[in-house]
Every structure is written in C-alpha cells, then in structure tokens.
CSV table of C-alpha atoms and ligand atoms in Angstrom, one decimal:
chain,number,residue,atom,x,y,z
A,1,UNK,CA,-16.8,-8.5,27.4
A,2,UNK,CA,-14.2,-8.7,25.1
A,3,UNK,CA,-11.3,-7.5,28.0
A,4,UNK,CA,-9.7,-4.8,26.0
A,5,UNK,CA,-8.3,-1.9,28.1
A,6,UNK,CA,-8.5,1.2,26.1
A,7,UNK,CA,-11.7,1.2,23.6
A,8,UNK,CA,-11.3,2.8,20.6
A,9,UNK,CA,-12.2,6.8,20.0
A,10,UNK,CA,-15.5,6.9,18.1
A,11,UNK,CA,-13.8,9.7,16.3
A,12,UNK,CA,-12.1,7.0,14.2
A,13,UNK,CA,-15.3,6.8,12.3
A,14,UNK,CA,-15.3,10.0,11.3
A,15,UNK,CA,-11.8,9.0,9.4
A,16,UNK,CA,-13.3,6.2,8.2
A,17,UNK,CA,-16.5,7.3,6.8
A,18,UNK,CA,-14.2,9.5,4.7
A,19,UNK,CA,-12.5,7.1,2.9
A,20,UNK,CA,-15.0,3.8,2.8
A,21,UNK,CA,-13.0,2.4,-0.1
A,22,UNK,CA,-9.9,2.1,2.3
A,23,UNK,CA,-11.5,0.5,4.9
A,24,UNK,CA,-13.2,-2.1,2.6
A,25,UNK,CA,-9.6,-2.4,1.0
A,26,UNK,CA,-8.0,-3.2,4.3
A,27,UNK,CA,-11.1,-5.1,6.0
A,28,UNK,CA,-10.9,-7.3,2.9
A,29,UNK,CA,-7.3,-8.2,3.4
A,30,UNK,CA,-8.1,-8.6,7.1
A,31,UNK,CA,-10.5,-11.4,6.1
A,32,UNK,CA,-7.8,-13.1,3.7
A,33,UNK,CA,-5.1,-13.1,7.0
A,34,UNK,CA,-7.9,-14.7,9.4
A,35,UNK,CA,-8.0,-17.1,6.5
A,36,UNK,CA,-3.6,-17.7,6.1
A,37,UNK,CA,-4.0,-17.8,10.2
A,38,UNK,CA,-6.2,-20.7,10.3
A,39,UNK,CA,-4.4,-22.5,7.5
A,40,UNK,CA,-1.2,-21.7,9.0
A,41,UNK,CA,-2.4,-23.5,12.4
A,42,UNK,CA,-3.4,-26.4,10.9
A,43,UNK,CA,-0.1,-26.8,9.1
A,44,UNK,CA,1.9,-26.0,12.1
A,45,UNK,CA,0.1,-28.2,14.7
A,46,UNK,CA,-1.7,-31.0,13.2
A,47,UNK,CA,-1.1,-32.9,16.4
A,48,UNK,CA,-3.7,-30.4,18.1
A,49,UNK,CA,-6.9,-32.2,16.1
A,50,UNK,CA,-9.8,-30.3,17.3
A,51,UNK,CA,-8.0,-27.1,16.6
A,52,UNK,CA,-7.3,-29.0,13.1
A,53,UNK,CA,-11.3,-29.4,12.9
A,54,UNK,CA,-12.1,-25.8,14.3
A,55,UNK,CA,-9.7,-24.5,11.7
A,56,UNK,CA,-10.7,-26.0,8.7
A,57,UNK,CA,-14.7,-24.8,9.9
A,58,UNK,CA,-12.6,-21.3,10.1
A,59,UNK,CA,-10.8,-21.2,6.9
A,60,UNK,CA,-14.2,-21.7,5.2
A,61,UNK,CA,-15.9,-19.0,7.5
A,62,UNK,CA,-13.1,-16.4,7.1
A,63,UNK,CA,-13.0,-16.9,3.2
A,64,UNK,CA,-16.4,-16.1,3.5
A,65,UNK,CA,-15.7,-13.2,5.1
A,66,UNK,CA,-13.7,-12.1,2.2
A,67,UNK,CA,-15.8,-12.7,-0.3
A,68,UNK,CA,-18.4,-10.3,1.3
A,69,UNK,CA,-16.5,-7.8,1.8
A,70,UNK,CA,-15.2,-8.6,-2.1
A,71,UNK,CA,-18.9,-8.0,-2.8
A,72,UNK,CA,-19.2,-4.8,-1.5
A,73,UNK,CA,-15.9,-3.4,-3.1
A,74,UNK,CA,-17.4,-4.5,-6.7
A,75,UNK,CA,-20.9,-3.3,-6.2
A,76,UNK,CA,-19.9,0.3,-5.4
A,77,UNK,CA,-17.8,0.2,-8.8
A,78,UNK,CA,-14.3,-0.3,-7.0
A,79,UNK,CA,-11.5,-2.8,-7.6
A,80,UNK,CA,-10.0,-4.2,-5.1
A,81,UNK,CA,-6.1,-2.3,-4.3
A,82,UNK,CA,-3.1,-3.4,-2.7
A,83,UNK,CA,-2.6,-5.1,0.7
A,84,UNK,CA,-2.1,-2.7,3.2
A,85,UNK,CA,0.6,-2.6,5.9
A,86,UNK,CA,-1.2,-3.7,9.3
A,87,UNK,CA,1.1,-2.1,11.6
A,88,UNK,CA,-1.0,-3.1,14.4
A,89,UNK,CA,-0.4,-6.3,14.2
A,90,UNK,CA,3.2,-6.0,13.0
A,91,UNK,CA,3.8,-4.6,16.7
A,92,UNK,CA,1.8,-6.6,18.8
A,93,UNK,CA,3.4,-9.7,17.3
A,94,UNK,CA,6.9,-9.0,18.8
A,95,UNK,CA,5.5,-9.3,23.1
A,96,UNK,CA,6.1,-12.8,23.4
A,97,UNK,CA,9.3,-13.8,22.8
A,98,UNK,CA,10.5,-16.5,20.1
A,99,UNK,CA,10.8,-20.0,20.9
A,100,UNK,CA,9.8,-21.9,23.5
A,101,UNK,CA,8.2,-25.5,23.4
A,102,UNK,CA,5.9,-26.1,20.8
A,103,UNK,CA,3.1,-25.6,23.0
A,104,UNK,CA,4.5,-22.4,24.5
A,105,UNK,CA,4.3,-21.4,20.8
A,106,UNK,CA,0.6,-22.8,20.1
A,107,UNK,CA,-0.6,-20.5,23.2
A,108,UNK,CA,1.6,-17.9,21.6
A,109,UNK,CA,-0.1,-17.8,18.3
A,110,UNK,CA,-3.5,-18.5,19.9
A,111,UNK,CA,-3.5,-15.3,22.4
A,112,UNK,CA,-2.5,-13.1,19.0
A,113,UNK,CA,-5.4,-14.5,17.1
A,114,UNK,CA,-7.8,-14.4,19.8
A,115,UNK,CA,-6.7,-10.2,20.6
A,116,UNK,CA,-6.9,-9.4,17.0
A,117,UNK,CA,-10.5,-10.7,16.8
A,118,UNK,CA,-11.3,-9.0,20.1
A,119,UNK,CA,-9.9,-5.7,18.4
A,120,UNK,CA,-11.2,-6.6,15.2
A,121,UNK,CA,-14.9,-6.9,16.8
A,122,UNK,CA,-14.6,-4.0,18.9
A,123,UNK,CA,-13.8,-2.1,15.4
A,124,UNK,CA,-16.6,-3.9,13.5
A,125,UNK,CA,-19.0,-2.7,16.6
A,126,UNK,CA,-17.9,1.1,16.4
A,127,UNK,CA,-18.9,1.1,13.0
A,128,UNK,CA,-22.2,-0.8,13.5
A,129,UNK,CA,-23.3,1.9,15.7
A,130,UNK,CA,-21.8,5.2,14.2
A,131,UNK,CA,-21.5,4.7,10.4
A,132,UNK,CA,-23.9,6.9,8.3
A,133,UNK,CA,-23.8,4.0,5.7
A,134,UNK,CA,-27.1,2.2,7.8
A,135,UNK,CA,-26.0,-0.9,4.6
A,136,UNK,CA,-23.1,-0.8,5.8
A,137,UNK,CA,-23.3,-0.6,9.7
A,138,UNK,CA,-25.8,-4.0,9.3
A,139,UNK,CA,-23.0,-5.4,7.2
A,140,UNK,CA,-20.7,-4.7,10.4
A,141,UNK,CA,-23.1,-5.8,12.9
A,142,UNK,CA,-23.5,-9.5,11.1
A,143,UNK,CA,-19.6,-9.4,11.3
A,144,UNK,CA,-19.1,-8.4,14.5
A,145,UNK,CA,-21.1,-11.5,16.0
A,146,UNK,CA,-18.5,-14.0,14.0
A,147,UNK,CA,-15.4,-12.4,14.9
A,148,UNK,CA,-16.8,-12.3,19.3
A,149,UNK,CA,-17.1,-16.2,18.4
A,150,UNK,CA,-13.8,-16.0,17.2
A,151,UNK,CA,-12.3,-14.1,19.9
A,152,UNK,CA,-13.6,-17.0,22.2
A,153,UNK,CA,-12.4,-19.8,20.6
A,154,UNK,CA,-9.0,-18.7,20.4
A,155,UNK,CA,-8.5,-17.7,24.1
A,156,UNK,CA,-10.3,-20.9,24.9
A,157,UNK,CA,-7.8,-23.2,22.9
A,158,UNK,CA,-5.1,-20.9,24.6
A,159,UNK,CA,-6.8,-22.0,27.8
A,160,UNK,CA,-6.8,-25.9,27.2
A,161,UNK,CA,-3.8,-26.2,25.5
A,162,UNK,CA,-1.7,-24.6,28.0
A,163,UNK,CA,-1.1,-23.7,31.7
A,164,UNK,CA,-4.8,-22.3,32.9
A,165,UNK,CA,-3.2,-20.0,35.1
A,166,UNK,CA,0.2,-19.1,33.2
A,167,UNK,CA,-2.4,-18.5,29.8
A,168,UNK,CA,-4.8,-16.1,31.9
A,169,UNK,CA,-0.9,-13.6,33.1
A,170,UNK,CA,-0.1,-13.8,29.7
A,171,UNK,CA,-3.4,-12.7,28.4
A,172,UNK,CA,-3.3,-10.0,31.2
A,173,UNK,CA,-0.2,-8.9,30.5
A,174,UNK,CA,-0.7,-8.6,26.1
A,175,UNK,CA,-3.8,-6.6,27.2
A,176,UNK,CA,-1.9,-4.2,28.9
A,177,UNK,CA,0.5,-4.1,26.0
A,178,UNK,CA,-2.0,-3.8,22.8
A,179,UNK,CA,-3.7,-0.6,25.1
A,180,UNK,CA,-0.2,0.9,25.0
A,181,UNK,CA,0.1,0.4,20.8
A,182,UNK,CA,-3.6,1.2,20.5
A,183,UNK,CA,-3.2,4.5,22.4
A,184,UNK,CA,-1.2,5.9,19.3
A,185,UNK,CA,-3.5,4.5,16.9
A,186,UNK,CA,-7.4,5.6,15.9
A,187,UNK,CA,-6.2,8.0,13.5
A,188,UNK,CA,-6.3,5.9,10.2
A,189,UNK,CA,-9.4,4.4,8.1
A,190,UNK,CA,-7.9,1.0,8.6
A,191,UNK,CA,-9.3,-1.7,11.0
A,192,UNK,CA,-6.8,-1.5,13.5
A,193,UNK,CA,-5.3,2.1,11.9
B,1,FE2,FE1,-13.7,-12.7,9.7
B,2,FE2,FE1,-12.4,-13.9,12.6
C-alpha cells in the first residue's frame, strides 16, 4: 500500500526494544522535522494555497505528534536528549538534483515528504505489531494511521502540482533509490536507523 520496495527487517525491533529511550529521543525529533517541513512549505510556496491550508492543518497535527511523544519521554522519568543525526534522510535528500523551476522544486520537496512518511509509517507499523511494550505498540498504531494520511497527501500534491506522468517516474525511480539506502540500514533504534 504504501509502494516501498524493501520492508524493513522485523529484527530492528529487537534493537529498538533495547533502547526505548532512543527511539522516543529520535521519534520526538522526527515529529518536530514533520513540523519545520510543513512550515518550511508554506514559507516557500505561498502561491500553492491549498498546500498553504493543508500545511497549517499539518503543523498543528505534527506538533501534536511531538507533544505525545514529549509525554511519554517525561512519564517514564526521562528528559528529553539531543537531536539525532537522521542519516536517512540526509541521503535520500541528494536524488533529485538542485534547481529546477519552482515547481520542479515543489514536486521535489513533496515526493521526500511523502517517502519519509511512507517509511516513517512502515516503521510505526513494525512496532505496532512486534513491540513487547502493548502501551507502546497502541501508541504506534494511533500514529501509524496519521502518518499513511500523510504519506497520501504529499504524493497527491506531487501529483497535481506537477506532470502526472513525469511525478509517477520520479516517484518510481526515488523508490528504487531509498530500497538501495534502506538495505544498509535496520540496524539502529532510530526511526529510519
Ligand atoms: Fe507525525
Ligand atoms: Fe507526518
């Protein structure tokens, strides 16, 4: 459903039911991104306004994301740590390449956002089924709906805003690439690690 090409080991879990307070750490920080993303849209491209309108509903949604996963960090006695390093989106960042017309670099942006939500809920699923932590898989599953609806959204802007059929190679072809990163990866408690 969500077109991704390699799925992710269920052994990650393993990794990450180790170390819960890193994965909260970096989910957190995940949410506070999703949240600079949507602002950063709307700043960009305020021409585009129902992207301006489904980002502002975003920003509010995302923050909201944070602050639950906030929640959990302070009820199990933790403070939140550092941002971490998301190497996984540092690298998938660099297949398109710069410039381009501005919508060239809408759909750009758009097909990153919409991947990383797809990866994001395939992670958020894993967990939902295989953690331990039954609070915390139902935690993952309520997440896991958001970021599908997400993951929708953004290819669907991608898909109106530009070329139907130059959007739908370029989503093919970043598929094919974030399978190729994600093949190293699965080996961190991180969400994308
Ligand atoms: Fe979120
Ligand atoms: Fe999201």
């Amino acid at each position: 459903m969500l077109g991704l090409k390699l799925p992710t080991d269920p052994r990650w879990v393993n990794i990450v039911e180790k170390n819960i307070e890193e994965i909260l750490t970096d989910h957190a920080y995940c949410e506070q991104k999703a949240t600079s993303t949507a602002i950063s849209l709307i700043v960009s491209f305020p021409e585009y306004t129902e992207l301006v309108q489904e980002m502002i509903k975003l920003v509010k949604e995302e923050v909201s994301h944070f602050k639950m996963v906030h929640d959990k960090i302070i009820e199990r006695g933790w403070v939140l740590g550092r941002d971490r390093k998301d190497d996984y989106v540092v690298q998938l960042i660099t297949f398109f390449p710069k410039g381009g017309s501005r919508t060239t670099q809408l759909v750009h942006r758009l097909l990153y956002a919409a991947l990383i939500e797809a990866r994001s809920c395939e992670r958020f699923k894993l967990l939902s089924e295989e953690l331990e932590d039954k609070e915390l898989a139902d935690f993952y599953r309520s997440l896991m709906i958001s970021e599908a609806n997400h993951y929708t959204m953004f290819l669907n802007f991608a898909r109106t805003y530009g070329d139907r059929n130059e959007v739908d190679k370029k989503w093919e072809d970043l598929l094919v690439y974030e399978a190729k990163i994600m093949k190293d990866l699965g080996n961190k408690e991180t969400i994308h690690g």
